[in-house]
Amino acid sequence: LGFTISKSMLKFRSNVIELIKNLTSAEVREQIPAFDTPYSLFYIPAKQLAFHLIPLPCQNTEPEQQYFLQNISLKAKQQNIRLINLFEDFFYIKNAIVSQRIASLLGVFTRIHARNTIVKRIDKNTLKNFLINNNLYESPTARYKYGLYENNKLVAAASFSSGRPINRNTKTFRSFELVRFANLGASIVAGGVGKLLNHFIKELKPDDIMSYADLDWSSGVSYEKLGFQLDSITPPQAFWINTKEKIRYYPHKLPHEIVNESIKRNISIE
């Protein structure tokens, strides 16, 4: 892994540590013993929480490099450390959401009890707008959309796919995917995911429900607490970043000019 400390990286590093120290008085260490990384890493022992700062540009093209972040995340999980791979583009482009998530991880959040909420179906635009303001990733197409409301205020939302036939052990199951879930801002709805899942199960009666945990932010433990079982670990997902505008592009959504130039230079975009 090639790495140089640039002015932008120093600024990124400074902004993150300032945010952390504004949110907690707990001890913050640099690096974790036996964690070999060229990037800045802030570890908070009292929280068993680490922030792994990934600067721009970050070019992992060799096979062993492509699995670097995944491997370090899994290593942290084995040591009961929640490690966040914090990318520079997300920190600035989605600063409000990232800052709220970091605050929640450090225990600075408003707790809402799911028993004080009611489940309602929501429409596409309501889900889209809620996720834009409260989730790091775009809102993909989803068949079923639900919200948790407290005093007529939307405080959490979840979306599910249509049912799909999945073959497992010579049997066919009607499987649905939990596509997205988000809490409102720096709030956490205690028991919110479980309440939405139970409502969905009661309505649709699925054979099973699957989902994906983003290893950059989650070790998957929260899914296990809900009764999910680990099925597989998917390969890392490649993406391109416009370092000037800090816009992410996934291979299937790259601008045509980049695709054409890559073909000319015989550069793989997968």
PDB file of C-alpha atoms in Angstrom:
ATOM      1  CA  LEU A   1       0.000   0.000   0.000  1.00  0.00           C
ATOM      2  CA  GLY A   2       1.528   3.267  -1.097  1.00  0.00           C
ATOM      3  CA  PHE A   3       0.775   6.186   1.203  1.00  0.00           C
ATOM      4  CA  THR A   4       1.934   9.776   1.585  1.00  0.00           C
ATOM      5  CA  ILE A   5       0.752  12.373   4.092  1.00  0.00           C
ATOM      6  CA  SER A   6      -0.794  15.234   2.157  1.00  0.00           C
ATOM      7  CA  LYS A   7      -2.178  18.539   3.393  1.00  0.00           C
ATOM      8  CA  SER A   8      -5.707  17.248   2.801  1.00  0.00           C
ATOM      9  CA  MET A   9      -4.945  14.148   4.871  1.00  0.00           C
ATOM     10  CA  LEU A  10      -3.577  16.236   7.726  1.00  0.00           C
ATOM     11  CA  LYS A  11      -6.736  18.359   7.618  1.00  0.00           C
ATOM     12  CA  PHE A  12      -8.921  15.236   7.497  1.00  0.00           C
ATOM     13  CA  ARG A  13      -7.046  13.747  10.442  1.00  0.00           C
ATOM     14  CA  SER A  14      -7.295  16.972  12.443  1.00  0.00           C
ATOM     15  CA  ASN A  15     -11.028  17.377  11.782  1.00  0.00           C
ATOM     16  CA  VAL A  16     -11.816  13.812  12.836  1.00  0.00           C
ATOM     17  CA  ILE A  17      -9.845  13.933  16.088  1.00  0.00           C
ATOM     18  CA  GLU A  18     -11.413  17.324  16.911  1.00  0.00           C
ATOM     19  CA  LEU A  19     -14.895  15.852  16.398  1.00  0.00           C
ATOM     20  CA  ILE A  20     -14.104  12.830  18.573  1.00  0.00           C
ATOM     21  CA  LYS A  21     -12.659  14.915  21.400  1.00  0.00           C
ATOM     22  CA  ASN A  22     -15.667  17.248  21.301  1.00  0.00           C
ATOM     23  CA  LEU A  23     -17.910  14.229  21.824  1.00  0.00           C
ATOM     24  CA  THR A  24     -16.022  12.264  24.474  1.00  0.00           C
ATOM     25  CA  SER A  25     -13.534  12.764  27.278  1.00  0.00           C
ATOM     26  CA  ALA A  26     -12.427   9.134  27.036  1.00  0.00           C
ATOM     27  CA  GLU A  27      -8.799   8.318  26.253  1.00  0.00           C
ATOM     28  CA  VAL A  28      -8.000   8.280  22.540  1.00  0.00           C
ATOM     29  CA  ARG A  29      -4.962   6.324  21.375  1.00  0.00           C
ATOM     30  CA  GLU A  30      -3.247   6.291  18.014  1.00  0.00           C
ATOM     31  CA  GLN A  31      -2.954   2.803  16.523  1.00  0.00           C
ATOM     32  CA  ILE A  32      -3.838  -0.566  18.024  1.00  0.00           C
ATOM     33  CA  PRO A  33      -1.077  -3.082  18.843  1.00  0.00           C
ATOM     34  CA  ALA A  34      -0.644  -5.659  16.053  1.00  0.00           C
ATOM     35  CA  PHE A  35      -2.801  -3.679  13.595  1.00  0.00           C
ATOM     36  CA  ASP A  36      -0.534  -2.967  10.643  1.00  0.00           C
ATOM     37  CA  THR A  37      -1.928  -0.092   8.606  1.00  0.00           C
ATOM     38  CA  PRO A  38      -0.342   2.874   6.841  1.00  0.00           C
ATOM     39  CA  TYR A  39      -3.384   5.006   7.635  1.00  0.00           C
ATOM     40  CA  SER A  40      -4.233   7.015  10.739  1.00  0.00           C
ATOM     41  CA  LEU A  41      -6.151   5.036  13.328  1.00  0.00           C
ATOM     42  CA  PHE A  42      -7.738   6.409  16.500  1.00  0.00           C
ATOM     43  CA  TYR A  43      -8.655   3.877  19.178  1.00  0.00           C
ATOM     44  CA  ILE A  44     -10.920   4.505  22.183  1.00  0.00           C
ATOM     45  CA  PRO A  45     -10.341   1.602  24.611  1.00  0.00           C
ATOM     46  CA  ALA A  46     -13.273   2.480  26.883  1.00  0.00           C
ATOM     47  CA  LYS A  47     -15.648   2.057  23.938  1.00  0.00           C
ATOM     48  CA  GLN A  48     -13.774  -0.773  22.162  1.00  0.00           C
ATOM     49  CA  LEU A  49     -14.111   1.512  19.157  1.00  0.00           C
ATOM     50  CA  ALA A  50     -11.614   2.502  16.465  1.00  0.00           C
ATOM     51  CA  PHE A  51     -11.723   4.963  13.574  1.00  0.00           C
ATOM     52  CA  HIS A  52      -9.559   4.011  10.584  1.00  0.00           C
ATOM     53  CA  LEU A  53      -9.078   7.069   8.362  1.00  0.00           C
ATOM     54  CA  ILE A  54      -8.934   6.326   4.628  1.00  0.00           C
ATOM     55  CA  PRO A  55      -7.630   9.316   2.634  1.00  0.00           C
ATOM     56  CA  LEU A  56      -8.052  10.327  -0.982  1.00  0.00           C
ATOM     57  CA  PRO A  57      -6.700   9.074  -3.223  1.00  0.00           C
ATOM     58  CA  CYS A  58      -6.754   5.497  -1.963  1.00  0.00           C
ATOM     59  CA  GLN A  59      -5.793   3.201  -4.814  1.00  0.00           C
ATOM     60  CA  ASN A  60      -5.980  -0.483  -3.932  1.00  0.00           C
ATOM     61  CA  THR A  61      -5.577  -2.316  -7.224  1.00  0.00           C
ATOM     62  CA  GLU A  62      -3.483  -5.367  -6.392  1.00  0.00           C
ATOM     63  CA  PRO A  63      -5.430  -8.487  -5.283  1.00  0.00           C
ATOM     64  CA  GLU A  64      -3.910  -8.520  -1.794  1.00  0.00           C
ATOM     65  CA  GLN A  65      -4.645  -4.792  -1.404  1.00  0.00           C
ATOM     66  CA  GLN A  66      -8.285  -5.137  -2.428  1.00  0.00           C
ATOM     67  CA  TYR A  67      -8.978  -7.239   0.674  1.00  0.00           C
ATOM     68  CA  PHE A  68      -6.959  -5.042   3.053  1.00  0.00           C
ATOM     69  CA  LEU A  69      -9.872  -3.099   4.562  1.00  0.00           C
ATOM     70  CA  GLN A  70     -12.077  -6.167   4.787  1.00  0.00           C
ATOM     71  CA  ASN A  71      -9.336  -8.154   6.516  1.00  0.00           C
ATOM     72  CA  ILE A  72      -8.572  -5.438   9.065  1.00  0.00           C
ATOM     73  CA  SER A  73     -12.306  -5.098   9.835  1.00  0.00           C
ATOM     74  CA  LEU A  74     -12.626  -8.847  10.422  1.00  0.00           C
ATOM     75  CA  LYS A  75      -9.485  -8.847  12.555  1.00  0.00           C
ATOM     76  CA  ALA A  76     -10.959  -6.083  14.710  1.00  0.00           C
ATOM     77  CA  LYS A  77     -14.183  -8.068  15.128  1.00  0.00           C
ATOM     78  CA  GLN A  78     -12.188 -11.065  16.369  1.00  0.00           C
ATOM     79  CA  GLN A  79     -10.751  -8.806  19.082  1.00  0.00           C
ATOM     80  CA  ASN A  80     -14.198  -7.405  19.966  1.00  0.00           C
ATOM     81  CA  ILE A  81     -13.255  -4.012  18.556  1.00  0.00           C
ATOM     82  CA  ARG A  82     -15.712  -2.115  16.386  1.00  0.00           C
ATOM     83  CA  LEU A  83     -13.599  -0.599  13.632  1.00  0.00           C
ATOM     84  CA  ILE A  84     -14.960   2.108  11.353  1.00  0.00           C
ATOM     85  CA  ASN A  85     -13.291   2.574   7.971  1.00  0.00           C
ATOM     86  CA  LEU A  86     -13.914   6.295   7.630  1.00  0.00           C
ATOM     87  CA  PHE A  87     -13.402   7.498   4.061  1.00  0.00           C
ATOM     88  CA  GLU A  88     -12.426  11.101   3.472  1.00  0.00           C
ATOM     89  CA  ASP A  89     -15.071  11.648   0.780  1.00  0.00           C
ATOM     90  CA  PHE A  90     -17.925  10.559   3.047  1.00  0.00           C
ATOM     91  CA  PHE A  91     -16.612  12.625   5.947  1.00  0.00           C
ATOM     92  CA  TYR A  92     -16.912  15.839   3.950  1.00  0.00           C
ATOM     93  CA  ILE A  93     -19.737  15.187   1.461  1.00  0.00           C
ATOM     94  CA  LYS A  94     -22.012  13.601   4.079  1.00  0.00           C
ATOM     95  CA  ASN A  95     -20.565  15.292   7.129  1.00  0.00           C
ATOM     96  CA  ALA A  96     -23.845  15.772   8.991  1.00  0.00           C
ATOM     97  CA  ILE A  97     -24.787  12.081   8.732  1.00  0.00           C
ATOM     98  CA  VAL A  98     -21.241  10.879   9.488  1.00  0.00           C
ATOM     99  CA  SER A  99     -20.964  13.206  12.503  1.00  0.00           C
ATOM    100  CA  GLN A 100     -24.316  11.965  13.837  1.00  0.00           C
ATOM    101  CA  ARG A 101     -23.259   8.341  13.451  1.00  0.00           C
ATOM    102  CA  ILE A 102     -19.947   8.976  15.197  1.00  0.00           C
ATOM    103  CA  ALA A 103     -21.807  10.755  17.997  1.00  0.00           C
ATOM    104  CA  SER A 104     -24.144   7.778  18.381  1.00  0.00           C
ATOM    105  CA  LEU A 105     -21.199   5.363  18.516  1.00  0.00           C
ATOM    106  CA  LEU A 106     -19.690   7.476  21.291  1.00  0.00           C
ATOM    107  CA  GLY A 107     -22.928   7.405  23.262  1.00  0.00           C
ATOM    108  CA  VAL A 108     -24.155  10.885  22.359  1.00  0.00           C
ATOM    109  CA  PHE A 109     -27.677  10.322  21.082  1.00  0.00           C
ATOM    110  CA  THR A 110     -31.355  10.670  21.902  1.00  0.00           C
ATOM    111  CA  ARG A 111     -32.987   7.363  22.855  1.00  0.00           C
ATOM    112  CA  ILE A 112     -36.480   6.657  21.584  1.00  0.00           C
ATOM    113  CA  HIS A 113     -38.266   3.513  22.748  1.00  0.00           C
ATOM    114  CA  ALA A 114     -39.910   1.473  20.009  1.00  0.00           C
ATOM    115  CA  ARG A 115     -42.865   0.765  22.304  1.00  0.00           C
ATOM    116  CA  ASN A 116     -43.718   4.469  22.007  1.00  0.00           C
ATOM    117  CA  THR A 117     -43.871   4.335  18.215  1.00  0.00           C
ATOM    118  CA  ILE A 118     -46.325   3.003  15.663  1.00  0.00           C
ATOM    119  CA  VAL A 119     -45.572   1.344  12.318  1.00  0.00           C
ATOM    120  CA  LYS A 120     -46.977   2.854   9.114  1.00  0.00           C
ATOM    121  CA  ARG A 121     -46.500   2.174   5.437  1.00  0.00           C
ATOM    122  CA  ILE A 122     -44.686   5.064   3.742  1.00  0.00           C
ATOM    123  CA  ASP A 123     -44.387   6.036   0.097  1.00  0.00           C
ATOM    124  CA  LYS A 124     -41.346   6.129  -2.152  1.00  0.00           C
ATOM    125  CA  ASN A 125     -40.654   9.853  -1.782  1.00  0.00           C
ATOM    126  CA  THR A 126     -40.977   9.784   2.009  1.00  0.00           C
ATOM    127  CA  LEU A 127     -38.457   6.931   2.191  1.00  0.00           C
ATOM    128  CA  LYS A 128     -36.118   8.579  -0.306  1.00  0.00           C
ATOM    129  CA  ASN A 129     -36.052  11.912   1.513  1.00  0.00           C
ATOM    130  CA  PHE A 130     -35.594  10.241   4.895  1.00  0.00           C
ATOM    131  CA  LEU A 131     -32.651   8.138   3.670  1.00  0.00           C
ATOM    132  CA  ILE A 132     -31.010  11.103   1.925  1.00  0.00           C
ATOM    133  CA  ASN A 133     -30.849  12.875   5.268  1.00  0.00           C
ATOM    134  CA  ASN A 134     -30.144   9.900   7.524  1.00  0.00           C
ATOM    135  CA  ASN A 135     -28.313   7.187   5.566  1.00  0.00           C
ATOM    136  CA  LEU A 136     -24.895   7.179   3.924  1.00  0.00           C
ATOM    137  CA  TYR A 137     -26.040   5.336   0.836  1.00  0.00           C
ATOM    138  CA  GLU A 138     -28.565   5.980  -1.900  1.00  0.00           C
ATOM    139  CA  SER A 139     -32.052   4.576  -1.719  1.00  0.00           C
ATOM    140  CA  PRO A 140     -32.396   1.625  -4.093  1.00  0.00           C
ATOM    141  CA  THR A 141     -35.696   0.347  -5.382  1.00  0.00           C
ATOM    142  CA  ALA A 142     -37.687  -1.446  -2.696  1.00  0.00           C
ATOM    143  CA  ARG A 143     -41.132  -3.047  -2.811  1.00  0.00           C
ATOM    144  CA  TYR A 144     -42.139  -2.554   0.820  1.00  0.00           C
ATOM    145  CA  LYS A 145     -41.517   0.624   2.790  1.00  0.00           C
ATOM    146  CA  TYR A 146     -42.268   1.228   6.467  1.00  0.00           C
ATOM    147  CA  GLY A 147     -41.757   3.992   8.977  1.00  0.00           C
ATOM    148  CA  LEU A 148     -41.793   4.244  12.745  1.00  0.00           C
ATOM    149  CA  TYR A 149     -43.668   7.295  14.003  1.00  0.00           C
ATOM    150  CA  GLU A 150     -43.530   8.923  17.421  1.00  0.00           C
ATOM    151  CA  ASN A 151     -46.195  11.588  17.882  1.00  0.00           C
ATOM    152  CA  ASN A 152     -46.681  11.722  14.094  1.00  0.00           C
ATOM    153  CA  LYS A 153     -42.949  12.281  13.541  1.00  0.00           C
ATOM    154  CA  LEU A 154     -40.983   9.825  11.387  1.00  0.00           C
ATOM    155  CA  VAL A 155     -38.116   8.587  13.569  1.00  0.00           C
ATOM    156  CA  ALA A 156     -36.972   5.473  11.667  1.00  0.00           C
ATOM    157  CA  ALA A 157     -37.557   3.808   8.317  1.00  0.00           C
ATOM    158  CA  ALA A 158     -36.905   0.462   6.675  1.00  0.00           C
ATOM    159  CA  SER A 159     -37.341  -0.938   3.197  1.00  0.00           C
ATOM    160  CA  PHE A 160     -37.671  -4.514   1.943  1.00  0.00           C
ATOM    161  CA  SER A 161     -37.431  -6.174  -1.454  1.00  0.00           C
ATOM    162  CA  SER A 162     -40.042  -8.332  -3.130  1.00  0.00           C
ATOM    163  CA  GLY A 163     -39.940 -12.029  -2.384  1.00  0.00           C
ATOM    164  CA  ARG A 164     -37.550 -14.150  -4.436  1.00  0.00           C
ATOM    165  CA  PRO A 165     -37.302 -17.941  -4.727  1.00  0.00           C
ATOM    166  CA  ILE A 166     -33.996 -19.067  -3.200  1.00  0.00           C
ATOM    167  CA  ASN A 167     -32.777 -22.671  -3.286  1.00  0.00           C
ATOM    168  CA  ARG A 168     -31.055 -23.953  -0.158  1.00  0.00           C
ATOM    169  CA  ASN A 169     -30.334 -27.598   0.631  1.00  0.00           C
ATOM    170  CA  THR A 170     -32.627 -28.801  -2.187  1.00  0.00           C
ATOM    171  CA  LYS A 171     -35.514 -26.713  -0.833  1.00  0.00           C
ATOM    172  CA  THR A 172     -36.971 -23.512  -2.296  1.00  0.00           C
ATOM    173  CA  PHE A 173     -37.563 -20.607   0.082  1.00  0.00           C
ATOM    174  CA  ARG A 174     -39.459 -17.357  -0.469  1.00  0.00           C
ATOM    175  CA  SER A 175     -36.786 -14.931   0.636  1.00  0.00           C
ATOM    176  CA  PHE A 176     -36.962 -11.163   1.157  1.00  0.00           C
ATOM    177  CA  GLU A 177     -34.155  -8.649   1.685  1.00  0.00           C
ATOM    178  CA  LEU A 178     -33.995  -5.967   4.350  1.00  0.00           C
ATOM    179  CA  VAL A 179     -32.581  -3.344   1.989  1.00  0.00           C
ATOM    180  CA  ARG A 180     -32.180  -0.218   4.141  1.00  0.00           C
ATOM    181  CA  PHE A 181     -32.749   0.938   7.698  1.00  0.00           C
ATOM    182  CA  ALA A 182     -32.079   4.330   9.233  1.00  0.00           C
ATOM    183  CA  ASN A 183     -32.777   6.206  12.442  1.00  0.00           C
ATOM    184  CA  LEU A 184     -33.547   9.922  12.525  1.00  0.00           C
ATOM    185  CA  GLY A 185     -30.387  12.016  12.976  1.00  0.00           C
ATOM    186  CA  ALA A 186     -28.546  11.346  16.218  1.00  0.00           C
ATOM    187  CA  SER A 187     -31.519   9.414  17.607  1.00  0.00           C
ATOM    188  CA  ILE A 188     -31.625   5.680  18.177  1.00  0.00           C
ATOM    189  CA  VAL A 189     -34.945   3.881  18.298  1.00  0.00           C
ATOM    190  CA  ALA A 190     -34.269   1.120  20.828  1.00  0.00           C
ATOM    191  CA  GLY A 191     -35.925  -1.999  19.463  1.00  0.00           C
ATOM    192  CA  GLY A 192     -36.851  -0.191  16.246  1.00  0.00           C
ATOM    193  CA  VAL A 193     -35.418  -2.671  13.758  1.00  0.00           C
ATOM    194  CA  GLY A 194     -36.974  -5.567  15.618  1.00  0.00           C
ATOM    195  CA  LYS A 195     -40.397  -3.899  15.662  1.00  0.00           C
ATOM    196  CA  LEU A 196     -40.253  -3.231  11.913  1.00  0.00           C
ATOM    197  CA  LEU A 197     -39.076  -6.783  11.190  1.00  0.00           C
ATOM    198  CA  ASN A 198     -41.853  -8.294  13.297  1.00  0.00           C
ATOM    199  CA  HIS A 199     -44.447  -6.138  11.546  1.00  0.00           C
ATOM    200  CA  PHE A 200     -43.087  -7.158   8.135  1.00  0.00           C
ATOM    201  CA  ILE A 201     -43.069 -10.850   9.090  1.00  0.00           C
ATOM    202  CA  LYS A 202     -46.669 -10.617  10.307  1.00  0.00           C
ATOM    203  CA  GLU A 203     -47.796  -8.975   7.052  1.00  0.00           C
ATOM    204  CA  LEU A 204     -45.777 -10.895   4.450  1.00  0.00           C
ATOM    205  CA  LYS A 205     -45.039 -14.213   6.216  1.00  0.00           C
ATOM    206  CA  PRO A 206     -41.636 -14.711   4.510  1.00  0.00           C
ATOM    207  CA  ASP A 207     -39.750 -18.002   4.672  1.00  0.00           C
ATOM    208  CA  ASP A 208     -36.649 -16.008   5.490  1.00  0.00           C
ATOM    209  CA  ILE A 209     -35.182 -12.497   5.420  1.00  0.00           C
ATOM    210  CA  MET A 210     -31.629 -11.671   4.422  1.00  0.00           C
ATOM    211  CA  SER A 211     -29.591  -8.485   4.554  1.00  0.00           C
ATOM    212  CA  TYR A 212     -26.050  -7.163   4.189  1.00  0.00           C
ATOM    213  CA  ALA A 213     -23.835  -5.582   6.846  1.00  0.00           C
ATOM    214  CA  ASP A 214     -21.465  -2.861   5.663  1.00  0.00           C
ATOM    215  CA  LEU A 215     -18.113  -3.851   7.192  1.00  0.00           C
ATOM    216  CA  ASP A 216     -16.912  -0.253   6.959  1.00  0.00           C
ATOM    217  CA  TRP A 217     -19.409   0.610   9.700  1.00  0.00           C
ATOM    218  CA  SER A 218     -20.780  -2.624  11.134  1.00  0.00           C
ATOM    219  CA  SER A 219     -19.326  -5.922  12.322  1.00  0.00           C
ATOM    220  CA  GLY A 220     -22.708  -7.611  11.872  1.00  0.00           C
ATOM    221  CA  VAL A 221     -23.193  -8.129  15.615  1.00  0.00           C
ATOM    222  CA  SER A 222     -26.423  -6.088  15.605  1.00  0.00           C
ATOM    223  CA  TYR A 223     -27.853  -8.451  12.971  1.00  0.00           C
ATOM    224  CA  GLU A 224     -26.877 -11.486  15.044  1.00  0.00           C
ATOM    225  CA  LYS A 225     -28.720 -10.011  18.048  1.00  0.00           C
ATOM    226  CA  LEU A 226     -31.849  -9.833  15.884  1.00  0.00           C
ATOM    227  CA  GLY A 227     -31.580 -13.532  15.048  1.00  0.00           C
ATOM    228  CA  PHE A 228     -29.759 -13.322  11.704  1.00  0.00           C
ATOM    229  CA  GLN A 229     -27.058 -15.897  11.005  1.00  0.00           C
ATOM    230  CA  LEU A 230     -23.927 -15.213   8.951  1.00  0.00           C
ATOM    231  CA  ASP A 231     -24.324 -16.830   5.532  1.00  0.00           C
ATOM    232  CA  SER A 232     -21.244 -15.586   3.686  1.00  0.00           C
ATOM    233  CA  ILE A 233     -18.726 -12.754   3.389  1.00  0.00           C
ATOM    234  CA  THR A 234     -18.990 -11.056   0.013  1.00  0.00           C
ATOM    235  CA  PRO A 235     -15.896  -9.789  -1.833  1.00  0.00           C
ATOM    236  CA  PRO A 236     -14.969  -6.094  -1.397  1.00  0.00           C
ATOM    237  CA  GLN A 237     -16.859  -3.716  -3.668  1.00  0.00           C
ATOM    238  CA  ALA A 238     -14.770  -1.569  -5.970  1.00  0.00           C
ATOM    239  CA  PHE A 239     -15.601   2.080  -6.588  1.00  0.00           C
ATOM    240  CA  TRP A 240     -14.017   5.095  -8.217  1.00  0.00           C
ATOM    241  CA  ILE A 241     -13.807   8.562  -6.666  1.00  0.00           C
ATOM    242  CA  ASN A 242     -13.633  11.928  -8.363  1.00  0.00           C
ATOM    243  CA  THR A 243     -11.092  13.368  -5.907  1.00  0.00           C
ATOM    244  CA  LYS A 244     -11.897  16.995  -6.772  1.00  0.00           C
ATOM    245  CA  GLU A 245     -15.663  16.782  -6.313  1.00  0.00           C
ATOM    246  CA  LYS A 246     -15.520  13.739  -3.974  1.00  0.00           C
ATOM    247  CA  ILE A 247     -18.183  11.902  -5.955  1.00  0.00           C
ATOM    248  CA  ARG A 248     -18.268   8.100  -5.858  1.00  0.00           C
ATOM    249  CA  TYR A 249     -18.854   5.998  -8.944  1.00  0.00           C
ATOM    250  CA  TYR A 250     -19.425   2.264  -8.926  1.00  0.00           C
ATOM    251  CA  PRO A 251     -18.268   0.323 -12.019  1.00  0.00           C
ATOM    252  CA  HIS A 252     -21.774  -0.012 -13.496  1.00  0.00           C
ATOM    253  CA  LYS A 253     -22.396   3.754 -13.128  1.00  0.00           C
ATOM    254  CA  LEU A 254     -19.107   5.193 -14.369  1.00  0.00           C
ATOM    255  CA  PRO A 255     -19.397   8.155 -16.792  1.00  0.00           C
ATOM    256  CA  HIS A 256     -18.970   7.076 -20.405  1.00  0.00           C
ATOM    257  CA  GLU A 257     -15.811   9.140 -20.879  1.00  0.00           C
ATOM    258  CA  ILE A 258     -14.059   7.238 -18.068  1.00  0.00           C
ATOM    259  CA  VAL A 259     -15.203   3.875 -19.427  1.00  0.00           C
ATOM    260  CA  ASN A 260     -14.011   4.755 -22.925  1.00  0.00           C
ATOM    261  CA  GLU A 261     -10.638   6.008 -21.655  1.00  0.00           C
ATOM    262  CA  SER A 262     -10.216   2.858 -19.566  1.00  0.00           C
ATOM    263  CA  ILE A 263     -10.852   0.710 -22.628  1.00  0.00           C
ATOM    264  CA  LYS A 264      -8.260   2.675 -24.626  1.00  0.00           C
ATOM    265  CA  ARG A 265      -5.670   2.183 -21.878  1.00  0.00           C
ATOM    266  CA  ASN A 266      -6.680  -1.439 -21.255  1.00  0.00           C
ATOM    267  CA  ILE A 267      -7.493  -0.638 -17.611  1.00  0.00           C
ATOM    268  CA  SER A 268      -9.966  -2.854 -15.776  1.00  0.00           C
ATOM    269  CA  ILE A 269     -12.864  -0.994 -14.159  1.00  0.00           C
ATOM    270  CA  GLU A 270     -14.163  -3.963 -12.145  1.00  0.00           C
TER     271      GLU A 270
END
